[in-house]
Coordinates of C-alpha atoms in Angstrom, one line a residue:
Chain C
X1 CA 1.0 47.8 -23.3
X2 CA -1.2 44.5 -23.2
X3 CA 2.2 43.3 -21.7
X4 CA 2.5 46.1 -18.2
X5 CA -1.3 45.5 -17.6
X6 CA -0.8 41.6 -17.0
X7 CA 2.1 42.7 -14.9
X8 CA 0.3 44.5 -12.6
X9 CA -2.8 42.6 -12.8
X10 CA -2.8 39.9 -9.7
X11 CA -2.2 36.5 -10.8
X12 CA -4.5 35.3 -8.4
X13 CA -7.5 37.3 -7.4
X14 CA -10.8 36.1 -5.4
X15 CA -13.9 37.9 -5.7
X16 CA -16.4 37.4 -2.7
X17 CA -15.4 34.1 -2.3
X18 CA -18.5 32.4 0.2
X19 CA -19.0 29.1 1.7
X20 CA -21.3 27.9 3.9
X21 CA -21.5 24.3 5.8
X22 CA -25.5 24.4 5.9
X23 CA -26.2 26.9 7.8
X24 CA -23.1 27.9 8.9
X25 CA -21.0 30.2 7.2
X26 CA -17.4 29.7 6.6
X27 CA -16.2 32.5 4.4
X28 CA -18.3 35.5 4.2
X29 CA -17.3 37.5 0.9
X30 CA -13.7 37.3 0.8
X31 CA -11.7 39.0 -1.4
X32 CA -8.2 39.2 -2.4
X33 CA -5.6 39.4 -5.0
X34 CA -2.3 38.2 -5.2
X35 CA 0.9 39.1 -7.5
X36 CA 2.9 37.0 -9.3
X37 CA 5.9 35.9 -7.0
X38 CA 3.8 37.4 -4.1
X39 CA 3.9 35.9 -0.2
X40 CA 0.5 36.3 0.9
X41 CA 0.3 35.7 5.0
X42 CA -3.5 34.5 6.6
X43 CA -3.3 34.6 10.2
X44 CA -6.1 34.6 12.4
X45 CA -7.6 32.6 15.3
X46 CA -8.9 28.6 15.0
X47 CA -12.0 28.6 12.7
X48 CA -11.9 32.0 11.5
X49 CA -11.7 30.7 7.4
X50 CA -8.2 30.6 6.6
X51 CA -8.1 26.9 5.9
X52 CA -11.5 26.8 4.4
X53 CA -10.1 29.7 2.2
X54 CA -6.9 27.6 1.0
X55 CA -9.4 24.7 0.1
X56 CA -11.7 26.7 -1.9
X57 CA -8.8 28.3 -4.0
X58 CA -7.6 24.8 -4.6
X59 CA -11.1 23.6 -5.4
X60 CA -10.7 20.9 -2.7
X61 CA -13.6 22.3 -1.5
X62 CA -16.5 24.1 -3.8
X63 CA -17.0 27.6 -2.9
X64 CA -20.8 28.6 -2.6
X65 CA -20.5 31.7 -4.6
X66 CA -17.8 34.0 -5.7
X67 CA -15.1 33.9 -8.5
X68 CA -11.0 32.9 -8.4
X69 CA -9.2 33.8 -11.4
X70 CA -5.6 32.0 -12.0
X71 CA -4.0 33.2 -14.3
X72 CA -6.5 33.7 -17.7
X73 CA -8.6 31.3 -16.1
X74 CA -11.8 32.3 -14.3
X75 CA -14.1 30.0 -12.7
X76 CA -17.8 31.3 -11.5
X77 CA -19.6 29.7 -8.4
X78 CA -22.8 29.6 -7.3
X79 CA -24.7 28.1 -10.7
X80 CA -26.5 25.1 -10.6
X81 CA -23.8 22.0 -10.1
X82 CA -20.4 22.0 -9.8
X83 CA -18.3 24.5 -11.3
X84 CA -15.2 22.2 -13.1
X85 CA -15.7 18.0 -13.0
X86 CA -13.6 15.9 -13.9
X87 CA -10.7 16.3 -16.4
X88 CA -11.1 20.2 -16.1
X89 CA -10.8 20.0 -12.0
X90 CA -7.9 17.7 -12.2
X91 CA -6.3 20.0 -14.6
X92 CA -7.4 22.9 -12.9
X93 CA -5.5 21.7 -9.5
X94 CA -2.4 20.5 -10.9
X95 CA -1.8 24.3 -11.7
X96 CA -2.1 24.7 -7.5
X97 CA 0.6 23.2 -4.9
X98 CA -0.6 22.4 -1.7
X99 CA 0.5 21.3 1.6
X100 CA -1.2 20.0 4.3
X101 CA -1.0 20.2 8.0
X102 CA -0.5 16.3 8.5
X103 CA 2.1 15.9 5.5
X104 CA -0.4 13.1 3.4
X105 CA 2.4 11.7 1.9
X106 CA 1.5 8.5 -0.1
X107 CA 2.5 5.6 2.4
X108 CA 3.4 2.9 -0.3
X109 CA 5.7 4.9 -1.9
X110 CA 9.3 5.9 -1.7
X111 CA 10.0 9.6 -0.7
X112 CA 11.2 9.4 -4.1
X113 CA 8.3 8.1 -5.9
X114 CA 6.3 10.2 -3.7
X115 CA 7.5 13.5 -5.7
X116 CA 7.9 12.2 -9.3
X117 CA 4.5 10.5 -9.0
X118 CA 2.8 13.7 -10.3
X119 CA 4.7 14.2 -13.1
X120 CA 4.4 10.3 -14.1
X121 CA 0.9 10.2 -13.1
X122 CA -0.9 13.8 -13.9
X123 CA 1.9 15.1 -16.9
X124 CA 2.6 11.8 -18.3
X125 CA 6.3 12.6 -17.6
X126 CA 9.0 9.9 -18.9
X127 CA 10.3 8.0 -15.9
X128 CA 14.1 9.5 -16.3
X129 CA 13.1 12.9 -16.2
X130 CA 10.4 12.8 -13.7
X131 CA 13.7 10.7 -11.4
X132 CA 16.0 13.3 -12.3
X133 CA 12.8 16.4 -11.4
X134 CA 12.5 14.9 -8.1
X135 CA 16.1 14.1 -7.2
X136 CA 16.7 17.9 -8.4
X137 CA 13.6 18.8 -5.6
X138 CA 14.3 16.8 -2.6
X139 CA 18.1 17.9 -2.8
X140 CA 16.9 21.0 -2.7
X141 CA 14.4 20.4 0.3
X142 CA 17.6 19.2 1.7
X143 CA 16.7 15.7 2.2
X144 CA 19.7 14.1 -0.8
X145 CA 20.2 10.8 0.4
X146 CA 16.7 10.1 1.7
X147 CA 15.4 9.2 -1.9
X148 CA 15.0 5.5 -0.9
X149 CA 13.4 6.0 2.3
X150 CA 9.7 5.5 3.0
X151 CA 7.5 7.8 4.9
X152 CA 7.4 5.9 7.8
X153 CA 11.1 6.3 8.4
X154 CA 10.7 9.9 7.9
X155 CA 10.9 12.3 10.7
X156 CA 8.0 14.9 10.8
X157 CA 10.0 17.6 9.0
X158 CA 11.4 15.3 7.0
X159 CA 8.2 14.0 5.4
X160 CA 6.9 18.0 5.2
X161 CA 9.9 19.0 3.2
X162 CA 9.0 15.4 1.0
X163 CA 5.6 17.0 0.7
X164 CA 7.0 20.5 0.0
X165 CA 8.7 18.7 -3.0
X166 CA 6.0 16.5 -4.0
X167 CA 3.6 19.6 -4.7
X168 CA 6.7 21.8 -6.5
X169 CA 7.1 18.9 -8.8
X170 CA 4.1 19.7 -10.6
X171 CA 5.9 23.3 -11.4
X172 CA 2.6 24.9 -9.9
X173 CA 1.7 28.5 -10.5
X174 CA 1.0 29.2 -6.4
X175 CA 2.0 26.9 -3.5
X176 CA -0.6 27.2 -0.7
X177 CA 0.5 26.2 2.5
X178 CA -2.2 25.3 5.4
X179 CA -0.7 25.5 8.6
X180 CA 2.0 23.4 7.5
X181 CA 4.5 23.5 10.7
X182 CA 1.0 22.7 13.5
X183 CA 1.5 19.1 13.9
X184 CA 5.9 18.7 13.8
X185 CA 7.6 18.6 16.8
X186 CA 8.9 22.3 18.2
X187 CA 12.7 21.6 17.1
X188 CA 11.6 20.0 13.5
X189 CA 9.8 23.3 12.9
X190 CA 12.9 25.6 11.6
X191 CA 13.9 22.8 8.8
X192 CA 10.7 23.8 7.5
X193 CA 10.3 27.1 7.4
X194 CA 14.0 27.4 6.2
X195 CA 12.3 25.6 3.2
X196 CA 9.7 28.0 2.9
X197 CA 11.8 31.4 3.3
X198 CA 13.8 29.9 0.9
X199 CA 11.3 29.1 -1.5
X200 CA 9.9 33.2 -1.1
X201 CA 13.4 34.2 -2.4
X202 CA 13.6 32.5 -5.1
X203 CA 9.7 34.3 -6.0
X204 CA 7.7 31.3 -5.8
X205 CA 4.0 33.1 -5.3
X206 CA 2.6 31.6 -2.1
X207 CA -0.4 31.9 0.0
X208 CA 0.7 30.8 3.8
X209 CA -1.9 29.8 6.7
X210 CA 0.0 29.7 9.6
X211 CA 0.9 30.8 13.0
X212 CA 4.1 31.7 13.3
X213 CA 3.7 35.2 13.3
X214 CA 7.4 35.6 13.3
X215 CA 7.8 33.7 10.5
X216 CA 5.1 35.4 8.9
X217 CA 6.6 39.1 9.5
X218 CA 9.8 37.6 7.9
X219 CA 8.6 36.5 4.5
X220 CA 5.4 38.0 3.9
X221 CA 4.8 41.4 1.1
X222 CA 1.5 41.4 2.9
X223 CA -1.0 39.9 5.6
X224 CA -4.3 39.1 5.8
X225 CA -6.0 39.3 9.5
X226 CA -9.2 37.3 9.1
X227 CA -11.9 36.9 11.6
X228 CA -15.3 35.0 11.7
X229 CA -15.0 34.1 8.2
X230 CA -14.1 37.4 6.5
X231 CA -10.8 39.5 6.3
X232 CA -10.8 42.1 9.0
X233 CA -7.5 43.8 8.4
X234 CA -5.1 43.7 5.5
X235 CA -1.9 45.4 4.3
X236 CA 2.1 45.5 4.5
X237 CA 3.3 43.0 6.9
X238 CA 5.1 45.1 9.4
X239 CA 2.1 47.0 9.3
X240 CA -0.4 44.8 10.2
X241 CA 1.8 42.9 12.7
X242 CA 3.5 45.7 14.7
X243 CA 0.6 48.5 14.6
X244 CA -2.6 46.6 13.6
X245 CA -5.7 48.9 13.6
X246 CA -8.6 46.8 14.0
X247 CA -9.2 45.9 17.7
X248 CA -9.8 42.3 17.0
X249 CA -6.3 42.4 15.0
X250 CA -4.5 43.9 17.9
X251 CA -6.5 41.5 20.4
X252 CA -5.4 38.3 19.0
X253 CA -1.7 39.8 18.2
X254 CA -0.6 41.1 21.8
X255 CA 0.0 37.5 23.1
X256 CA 2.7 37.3 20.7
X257 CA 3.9 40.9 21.5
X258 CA 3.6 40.5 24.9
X259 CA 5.5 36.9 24.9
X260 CA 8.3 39.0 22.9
X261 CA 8.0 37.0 19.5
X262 CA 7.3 40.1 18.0
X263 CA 9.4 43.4 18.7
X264 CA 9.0 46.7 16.6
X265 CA 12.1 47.7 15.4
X266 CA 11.6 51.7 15.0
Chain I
X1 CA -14.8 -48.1 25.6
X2 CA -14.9 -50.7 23.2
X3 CA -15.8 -49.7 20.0
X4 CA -13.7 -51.0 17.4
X5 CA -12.0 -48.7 14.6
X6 CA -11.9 -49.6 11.3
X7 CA -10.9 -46.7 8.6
X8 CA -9.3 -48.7 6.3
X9 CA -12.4 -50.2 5.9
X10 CA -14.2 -46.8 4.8
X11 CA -11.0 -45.2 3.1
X12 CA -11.0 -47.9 1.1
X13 CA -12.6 -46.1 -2.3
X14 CA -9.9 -44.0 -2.8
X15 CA -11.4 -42.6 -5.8
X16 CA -14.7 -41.8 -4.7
X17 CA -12.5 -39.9 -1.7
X18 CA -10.5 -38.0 -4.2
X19 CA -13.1 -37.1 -6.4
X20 CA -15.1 -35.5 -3.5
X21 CA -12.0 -33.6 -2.6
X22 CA -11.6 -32.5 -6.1
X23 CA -15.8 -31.1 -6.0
X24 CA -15.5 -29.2 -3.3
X25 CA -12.0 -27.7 -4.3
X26 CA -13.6 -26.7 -7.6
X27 CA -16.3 -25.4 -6.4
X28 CA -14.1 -23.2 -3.2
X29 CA -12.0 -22.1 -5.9
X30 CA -15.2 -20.8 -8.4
X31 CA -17.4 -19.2 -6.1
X32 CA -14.6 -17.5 -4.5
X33 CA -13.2 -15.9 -7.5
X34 CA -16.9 -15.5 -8.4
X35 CA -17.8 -13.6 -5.6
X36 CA -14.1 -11.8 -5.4
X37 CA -15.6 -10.5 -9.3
X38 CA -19.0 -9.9 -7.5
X39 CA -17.4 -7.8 -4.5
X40 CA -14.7 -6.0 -7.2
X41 CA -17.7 -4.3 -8.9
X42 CA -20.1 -4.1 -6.4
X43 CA -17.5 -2.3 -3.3
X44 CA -16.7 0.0 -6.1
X45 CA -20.5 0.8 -7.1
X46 CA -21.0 1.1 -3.4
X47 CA -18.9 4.6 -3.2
X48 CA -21.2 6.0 -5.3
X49 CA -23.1 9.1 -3.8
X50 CA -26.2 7.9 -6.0
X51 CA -29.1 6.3 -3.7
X52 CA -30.4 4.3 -6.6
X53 CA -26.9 2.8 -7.5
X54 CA -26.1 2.2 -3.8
X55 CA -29.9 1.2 -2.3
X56 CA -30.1 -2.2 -4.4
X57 CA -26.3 -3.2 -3.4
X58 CA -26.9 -2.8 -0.1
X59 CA -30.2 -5.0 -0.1
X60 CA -28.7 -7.7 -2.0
X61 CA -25.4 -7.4 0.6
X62 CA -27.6 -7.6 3.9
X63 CA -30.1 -10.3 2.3
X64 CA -27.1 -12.2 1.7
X65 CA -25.1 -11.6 5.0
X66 CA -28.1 -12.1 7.5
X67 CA -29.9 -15.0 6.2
X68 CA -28.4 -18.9 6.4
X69 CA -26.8 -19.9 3.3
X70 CA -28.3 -23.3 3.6
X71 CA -31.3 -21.8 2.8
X72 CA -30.1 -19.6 -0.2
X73 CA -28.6 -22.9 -1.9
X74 CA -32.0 -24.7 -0.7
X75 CA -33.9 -21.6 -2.5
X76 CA -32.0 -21.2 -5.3
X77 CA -32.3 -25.1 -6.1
X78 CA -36.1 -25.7 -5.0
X79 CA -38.2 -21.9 -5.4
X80 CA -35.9 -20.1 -8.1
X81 CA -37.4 -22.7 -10.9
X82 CA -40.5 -21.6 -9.7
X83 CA -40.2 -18.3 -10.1
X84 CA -38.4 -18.8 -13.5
X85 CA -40.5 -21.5 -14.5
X86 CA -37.6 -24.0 -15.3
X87 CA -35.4 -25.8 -13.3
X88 CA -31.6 -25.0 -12.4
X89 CA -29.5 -28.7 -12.2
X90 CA -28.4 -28.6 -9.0
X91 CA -24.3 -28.0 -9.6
X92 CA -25.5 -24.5 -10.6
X93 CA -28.3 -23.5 -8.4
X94 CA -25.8 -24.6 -5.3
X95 CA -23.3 -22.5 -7.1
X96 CA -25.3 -19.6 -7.5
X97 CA -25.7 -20.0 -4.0
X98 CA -22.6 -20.1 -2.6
X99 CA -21.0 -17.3 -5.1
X100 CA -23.6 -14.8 -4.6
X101 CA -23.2 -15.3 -0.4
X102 CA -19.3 -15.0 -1.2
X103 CA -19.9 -11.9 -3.3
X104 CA -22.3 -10.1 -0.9
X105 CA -18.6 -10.7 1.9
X106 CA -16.7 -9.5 -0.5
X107 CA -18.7 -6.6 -1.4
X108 CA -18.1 -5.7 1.9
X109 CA -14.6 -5.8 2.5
X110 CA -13.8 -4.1 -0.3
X111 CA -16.2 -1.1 0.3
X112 CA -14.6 -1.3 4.2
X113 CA -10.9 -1.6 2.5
X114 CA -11.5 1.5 0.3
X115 CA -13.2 3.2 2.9
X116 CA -10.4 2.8 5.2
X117 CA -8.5 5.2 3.3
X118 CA -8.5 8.1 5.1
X119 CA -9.9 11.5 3.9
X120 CA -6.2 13.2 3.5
X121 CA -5.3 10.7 1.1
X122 CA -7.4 11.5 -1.3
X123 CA -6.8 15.2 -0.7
X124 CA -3.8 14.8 -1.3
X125 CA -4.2 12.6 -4.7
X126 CA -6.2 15.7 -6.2
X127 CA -4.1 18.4 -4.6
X128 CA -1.2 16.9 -7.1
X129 CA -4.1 16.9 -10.1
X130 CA -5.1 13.4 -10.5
X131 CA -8.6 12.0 -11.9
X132 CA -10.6 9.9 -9.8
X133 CA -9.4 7.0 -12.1
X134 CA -5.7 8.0 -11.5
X135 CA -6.3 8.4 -7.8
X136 CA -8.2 5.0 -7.4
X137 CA -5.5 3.0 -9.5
X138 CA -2.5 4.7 -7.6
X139 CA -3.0 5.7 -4.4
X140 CA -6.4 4.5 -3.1
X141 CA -6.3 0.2 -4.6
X142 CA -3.2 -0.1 -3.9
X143 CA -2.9 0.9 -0.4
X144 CA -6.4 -0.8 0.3
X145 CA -5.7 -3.9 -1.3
X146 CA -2.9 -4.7 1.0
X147 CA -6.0 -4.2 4.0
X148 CA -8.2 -6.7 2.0
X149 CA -6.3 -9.6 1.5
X150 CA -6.1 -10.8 5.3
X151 CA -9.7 -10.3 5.7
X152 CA -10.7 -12.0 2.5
X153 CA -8.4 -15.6 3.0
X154 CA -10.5 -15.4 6.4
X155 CA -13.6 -15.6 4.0
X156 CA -12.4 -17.6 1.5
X157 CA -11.7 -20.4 4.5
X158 CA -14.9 -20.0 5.9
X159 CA -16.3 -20.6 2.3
X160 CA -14.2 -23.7 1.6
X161 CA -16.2 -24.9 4.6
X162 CA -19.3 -23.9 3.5
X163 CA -19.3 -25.7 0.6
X164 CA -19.9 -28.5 2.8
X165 CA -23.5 -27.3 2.4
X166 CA -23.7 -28.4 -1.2
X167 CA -24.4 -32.0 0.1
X168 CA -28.2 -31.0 0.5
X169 CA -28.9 -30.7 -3.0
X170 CA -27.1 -33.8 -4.0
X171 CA -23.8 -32.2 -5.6
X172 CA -20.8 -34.9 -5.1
X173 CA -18.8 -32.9 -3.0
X174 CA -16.3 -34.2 0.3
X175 CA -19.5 -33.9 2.6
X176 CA -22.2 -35.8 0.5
X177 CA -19.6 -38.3 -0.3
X178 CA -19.1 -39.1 3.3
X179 CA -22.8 -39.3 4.2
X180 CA -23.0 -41.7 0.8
X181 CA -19.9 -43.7 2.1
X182 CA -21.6 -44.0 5.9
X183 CA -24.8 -45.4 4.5
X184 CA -22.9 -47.8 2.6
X185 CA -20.7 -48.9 5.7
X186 CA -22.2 -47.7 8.8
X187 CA -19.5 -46.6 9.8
X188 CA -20.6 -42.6 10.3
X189 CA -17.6 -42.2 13.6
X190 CA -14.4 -43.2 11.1
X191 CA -15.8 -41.3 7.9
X192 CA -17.1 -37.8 9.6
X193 CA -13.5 -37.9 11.1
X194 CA -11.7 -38.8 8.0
X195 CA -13.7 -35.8 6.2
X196 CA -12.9 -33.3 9.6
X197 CA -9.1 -34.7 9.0
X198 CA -9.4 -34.2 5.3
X199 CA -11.1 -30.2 5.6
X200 CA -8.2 -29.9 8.4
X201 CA -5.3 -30.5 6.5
X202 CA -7.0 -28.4 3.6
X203 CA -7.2 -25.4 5.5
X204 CA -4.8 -25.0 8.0
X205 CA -1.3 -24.5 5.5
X206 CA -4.2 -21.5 4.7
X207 CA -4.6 -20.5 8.0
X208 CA -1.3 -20.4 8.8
X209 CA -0.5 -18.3 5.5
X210 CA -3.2 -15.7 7.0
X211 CA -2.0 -14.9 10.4
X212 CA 2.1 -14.3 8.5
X213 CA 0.5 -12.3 6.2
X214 CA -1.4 -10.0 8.6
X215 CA 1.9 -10.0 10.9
X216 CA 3.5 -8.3 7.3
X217 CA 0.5 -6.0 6.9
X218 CA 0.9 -4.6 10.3
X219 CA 4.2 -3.6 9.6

């Protein structure tokens, strides 16, 4: 009984999630909930939220007010001070992949070493196992063969898959992924989505911030529109993407349609 | 010109040569190991976001940095004792001197070497779950490190020099022994070249070893 009602009870879910920069306000009461193995889509134009969103679930940045619950863990903001500190925070994110728009990968370290460094580091892994994790991981990102090689002699996609690896390493519970394909190079950008889509079929649950609205129709369950710091539409991918109902939705999505990106298939 | 050179005449005390090399080695090597100490704990305070950890780290850092270090070793040797109400010998009031104005550098380039790890670094330390401890000791050090060391063999030559300082409070060092050996001669032309020969052929193996290793940082 106990059992169904976890099922169906998100895995992630964000309660009126707000953060303000002084007196500006980045997220205005957001709320959402995602299922395990769930592909969760933000889209939305530059500086609407859906970065600031990604870094307040990953506590990179501390949300004003509002609750996140992962998994049996909920965490209240808006009391006086921080919310976790410390050992509980570190512990807190190494439940949370994420992957940034400019890769970050640790310079001084092999691509290798880049991915088992969390499990050495954070889990206290053995050495030969952590090796073995992240051989496993970068074969899988594609990149077997590029163990030795240092980020600098990576190639854009090349590094993102690295950093695709690097956060899976830590077997997290949700990968967030914030913007991940803006700054590669137009013909690097496939490798790394082929990651991603991949990465949805085998029901890793994932919250994506991107703007490949293609992509997004392809591997989302559902998609948030957000605007001006709040989420202005939500529901089914094809849905949202091909008959959005919110003007501002269907503003910011007809230069895809009308470039052809996006076609409805009925 | 007809002046006539005569440097065997002032080299001729080997020992008194030597052992003035050997004081102002020592004291290069001490103070800047001292102040390296000095600059370890103080750049690492310095990141604090507390105002009363930072405020007094920055005072002693500009005191240090914008006044003449002949007059901290002059202060430390003639108004500390006042202050303290009993006199430093002069080896370690000079000392003091010199490692403090070494530490307040240091201080500085390893704040600046720390700092000059950028934001997404560290984001991307504690997206993977590590401590601020794990972060700073893997990621952070040893990436900034490798930033410090050019700039601090730059101040650690520029303090081997300084030590020539010490000759005002009387400390035995390559300097004072050459102003002891010129009143003794007369001879001030071949022994202020012999000491810029003997600080020249100190330093320059160093100075050489600083530009290859900033040619193998840049890479």
């Amino acid at each position: 009984m106990t059992g169904d009602e976890d099922r169906q009870r998100p895995m992630i879910e964000v309660t009126d999630l707000v953060k303000n920069y002084g007196s500006l306000a980045a997220l205005r009461g957001v709320s959402l909930g995602v299922a395990k193995g769930e592909v969760v889509v933000l889209i939305g134009p530059s500086g609407c939220g859906k970065s600031t969103l990604l870094r307040c679930v990953h506590l990179l940045e501390e949300p004003t007010s509002g609750t996140i619950r992962v998994g049996a863990q909920q965490i209240s903001f808006g009391g006086s001070g921080p919310a976790l500190t410390g050992r509980k925070l570190a512990a807190y994110r190494s439940r949370i992949g994420m992957v940034f728009q400019h890769f970050e990968l640790f310079p001084h370290m092999t691509a290798l070493e880049n991915v088992m460094e969390g499990p050495v580091t954070v889990k206290r892994m053995d050495r030969r196992a952590a090796a073995a994790v992240g051989r496993g991981l970068l074969a899988k990102v594609g990149l077997a063969g590029k163990e030795e090689s240092y980020p600098a002699q990576l190639s854009g996609g090349q590094a993102q898959r690295v950093a695709i690896a690097r956060a899976l390493a830590m077997s997290p519970e949700v990968m967030l992924f914030d913007e991940v394909t803006s700054a590669l190079d137009p013909e690097l950008v496939g490798e790394v989505l082929a990651v991603m889509r991949q990465l949805a079929e085998d029901g890793t649950t994932m919250i994506v911030v991107t703007h490949e609205i293609a992509f997004a129709r392809d591997i989302a369950d559902h998609v948030l529109f957000m605007d001006a710091g709040a989420i202005a539409e939500h529901g089914r991918a094809d849905d949202v993407l091909l008959c959005p109902a919110n003007p501002r939705t269907r503003a910011f999505l007809s230069r895809f349609h009308n470039t052809g990106t996006l076609r409805s298939s009925g | 010109m007809h002046y006539h050179w005569d440097l065997a005449m002032v080299l001729a005390d080997t020992d008194r040569w030597l052992h003035g090399i050997g004081i102002t080695l020592l004291y290069s090597v001490a103070t800047v190991a001292g102040g390296i100490v000095i600059g370890v704990f103080c750049g690492l305070a310095l990141l604090s976001p507390k105002r009363w950890v930072t405020l007094p780290l920055e005072a002693y850092v500009e005191i240090f940095r914008c006044t003449p270090l002949l007059i901290q070793i002059v202060w430390f040797y003639y108004a500390l004792p006042i202050v303290l109400n009993f006199s430093l010998p002069a080896w370690l009031a000079a000392g003091m001197g010199l490692t403090l104005y070494m530490g307040a550098f240091c201080t500085e380039i390893f704040r600046a070497g720390v700092m000059s790890i950028g934001r997404g670094q560290w984001q991307a330390g504690r997206a993977v779950g590590m401590t601020y401890a794990q972060l700073m000791r893997r990621i952070v050090l040893p990436q900034a490190v490798r930033r410090m060391i050019p700039p601090l063999l730059n101040q650690s030559i520029t303090q081997l020099k300084n030590t020539a300082l010490l000759y005002v409070v009387a400390v035995p060092d390559l300097m004072y022994t050459s102003s002891i050996i010129t009143a003794e001669t007369y001879r001030p032309l071949e022994v202020y070249t012999s000491a810029a020969a003997i600080y020249f052929i100190m330093l320059y193996p160093l100075t050489l070893f600083a530009k290859r290793l900033e040619t193998r940082v840049d890479r």
